[in-house]
């Protein structure tokens, strides 16, 4: 026999509280089961509560005039016999606070403090055929992708949005045009039909005289005269020769180069590139080499022969020229057999070339034999240009500034790193579609450097 | 070998009732005017003459009384088949149906069985006055403890009424009154389908059309018209409204990827809404388009002059088909 | 409320009222009681003592159940306090083969027919809707309680129709002919279903007795709102005879019910009885009668208490103190046993919800039961 506590029951189907009006017993009184203990007042009426226990009144836990919630302990009976009503099932739930102790007051429960543990997520039931949610289906349809060709990675075997996007980028990466391997032979000579050669005759080149006609002593005030000699003279000659012999056509395209910027960042952080400068130019250089494989004619040269005919010399190697502004003027040293260099080697080669040029140590041999050139006008803040082809070559790429611009991604306008890839080409050697494809390929690599894995 | 006989649904029901009454002498019919008149739709024609007034009972004019006393008769060992004269007149019996008939088995933890059938002619297309063209299926499909069915053909009517009477559970038997008179083949030798089975009644590949009762014929018309436009529609006859046999429906939707549910009843919180939600849940990955519903408007059934506008017809169904195909 | 506010203290006797025991327990038959004296004289001393014992024991049970509710063991209790005589008298008039359709307050009727009253407790404790199996012979053909007022009158009538159809009544053999009694109250008498039940009963001449306990109150609404005319007069409108009896007189209640049942089972058609009594307790434990009726009224009816009345009558016939002490002891023991068994009642399994919704297998039941089982099991798997 021990003490038992009587908790305030819900006497009226959903009551939440009651006021203790009058105690009918005092501590020390002997009570039998069903003896009236107390009169309470609920929202509905005055009610007498009979004792569920027989025993001695121990403690009155609530004063008269006080209102308590259903379930609150109101009286202790010592040496008690008898049974109190059990709490309803809901009161056992973890976190449940409520009137709890009243039994059949299944009614007025308090707030549940927390959720019962979450059951483990069950994987989605996979249906026959392709499993994909309607929005994913729409995306695939919008992108022109066959869902059944997409590898699903969802938990339930479903094709996710990411799966579709990944497939889309891969699909655009590996377009139908196959990229041929480098041929064994280093150079092919392609004869040009006489009538084509004839129409391509350039007007006579006006070689600038080696020194300008300038009156000695006239350099002051309104006009300054700078003699043309040395590098400038050579460069000018070359440009004239090129500009007046090769019909230049320029094409350009804007491209989202964000992924290139991300790759450059990663390369910079990579231990393999810790000792060498990495810049977007490296990616452009690799892109150009790759794109040459796919449109080899940009790497060719038109050669007028002495007998009046012409041929196109198609080189199967890339001596990649990089236009460099040096203290002495514009130079175009080239990296020999750049197609054989891996990314690291090319990075080193570029760095060497740049340093050498900056230090004025570029040799004539460095500048001879170039097959295609990149000019980085982005360092000047320019986006695009119509560069002059280096004589003996058929194409030159101008690589513009990469800056944040609004770009449409997934149907939304977002800031992306955008650049323009422009190029001038010798229209005798390459047609519009070829030069466009070439520039597009370079731009494609800037957009998705993973193409270089081809 | 099947014996096929062409007869209207009304006559098929009469034959089914007769067969059930011959089989079990505690099957009793009760309702208003079902004796000498044979019921306002003649479904019980000739039965009182054959079985006598103690088995085909003309009751006082009191729907709650009909269902309430049927419950008492069921307790006493009978299998009552109540006829409610028209859909719009079932409401006075609603309390006896939902508070008592549906719950007595669970209330007595299985001790009491309620083998009561309540036959209700329902639906429009007969140009009738108010209260005579209702589609109140949803009130009853929403009530646990009841079974609800609706045949669309004379053959189904013949077999389903017998199965409903044989069931130990209460069955609300909705008879599409606009289909009472058109004829169809009844196979007296072969039941073919259980009471609560749904059935594909027309094969197709592009869209699944589902409905019950009189709507099935409309769906078949819509499917024929669709075919002329190059759309291949599959049609499923629901037959059982509660429980629903989702098997053939889901099989169909997984092949076609699109579904339209058509019903005379007002669409808001209707049976079609429940079926659409369940199909979308169960066949989510197969769906090329959301499940669409073609329903009566959410207004009281209008004067008969407007019933052609109110009730879904092949054009309304095809409009939904077009929308489904556009996704 | 003061006594000046209330009209309905104790209704005056109508000319048709059947009574044999006056309020003070003296044997004083009213004129209308004359036809029943033969039945009354046939009662033995043991019968009379049984009537008293029935009333006293159920009153103790009823008080215990009320206390159990006040202690949180029951959600609700509808007390039968004050209506013991009407119920005991009518129930003791039934034959074993008869069928009972109660409302929800006929606790002693159930007990007399063989129902274990713990089954009523189970309903009020929220572990069962029906309580007992109405098809179990041990329960004496007693249908379960019906909480929708008046609905049971149609069920009873349908059942009685079935008896008639099957020839289980009206053969002339009272030991075999079955009858139906249906209990309902003054409030329920306004329900349409009660009207329809009487229409059907008289159309089909059912072997049925409509037993209306007019306890003067439908929760807080006095009977004069249900009808300004005495309720037993409605029967004539349906074509059936009726009788009004003092429902606090257990002997008269017995006699009128006995006669009505014998006539009904004999094929004479349905009968109606209005038993004038008083709901001495509240409608249920959620109710507060102090809000709508006066102490004066309650005191007036307390002076007409059916149990005290019968005690007085028995004492006048020589019943001893020992007898009454024995009854009190039995009543106390019975009540104590109910308490013990009530607190020992367990809960119910959740998946029982699905078991009996239908008599035949149902796919949705299987599906939902399986879902709930899996859902509950999923919490057990993920222990922190």
Short mmCIF file of C-alpha atoms in Angstrom, two decimals, chain C residues 8 17 54 62 69 87 152 187 207 220 259 285 351 367:
data_model
loop_
_atom_site.label_atom_id
_atom_site.label_comp_id
_atom_site.label_asym_id
_atom_site.label_seq_id
_atom_site.Cartn_x
_atom_site.Cartn_y
_atom_site.Cartn_z
CA UNK C 8 -43.73 20.83 -15.54
CA UNK C 17 -53.28 6.33 -16.61
CA UNK C 54 -33.51 -5.79 -10.15
CA UNK C 62 -25.68 3.13 -12.31
CA UNK C 69 -16.88 8.55 -15.19
CA UNK C 87 -37.54 -0.87 -17.44
CA UNK C 152 -34.02 1.56 -33.76
CA UNK C 187 -37.42 13.31 -27.44
CA UNK C 207 -45.88 -8.38 -33.55
CA UNK C 220 -32.81 20.30 -21.49
CA UNK C 259 -50.70 -7.72 -22.02
CA UNK C 285 -22.40 13.06 -17.24
CA UNK C 351 -5.65 -2.89 -36.92
CA UNK C 367 -4.23 -2.11 -48.28
#
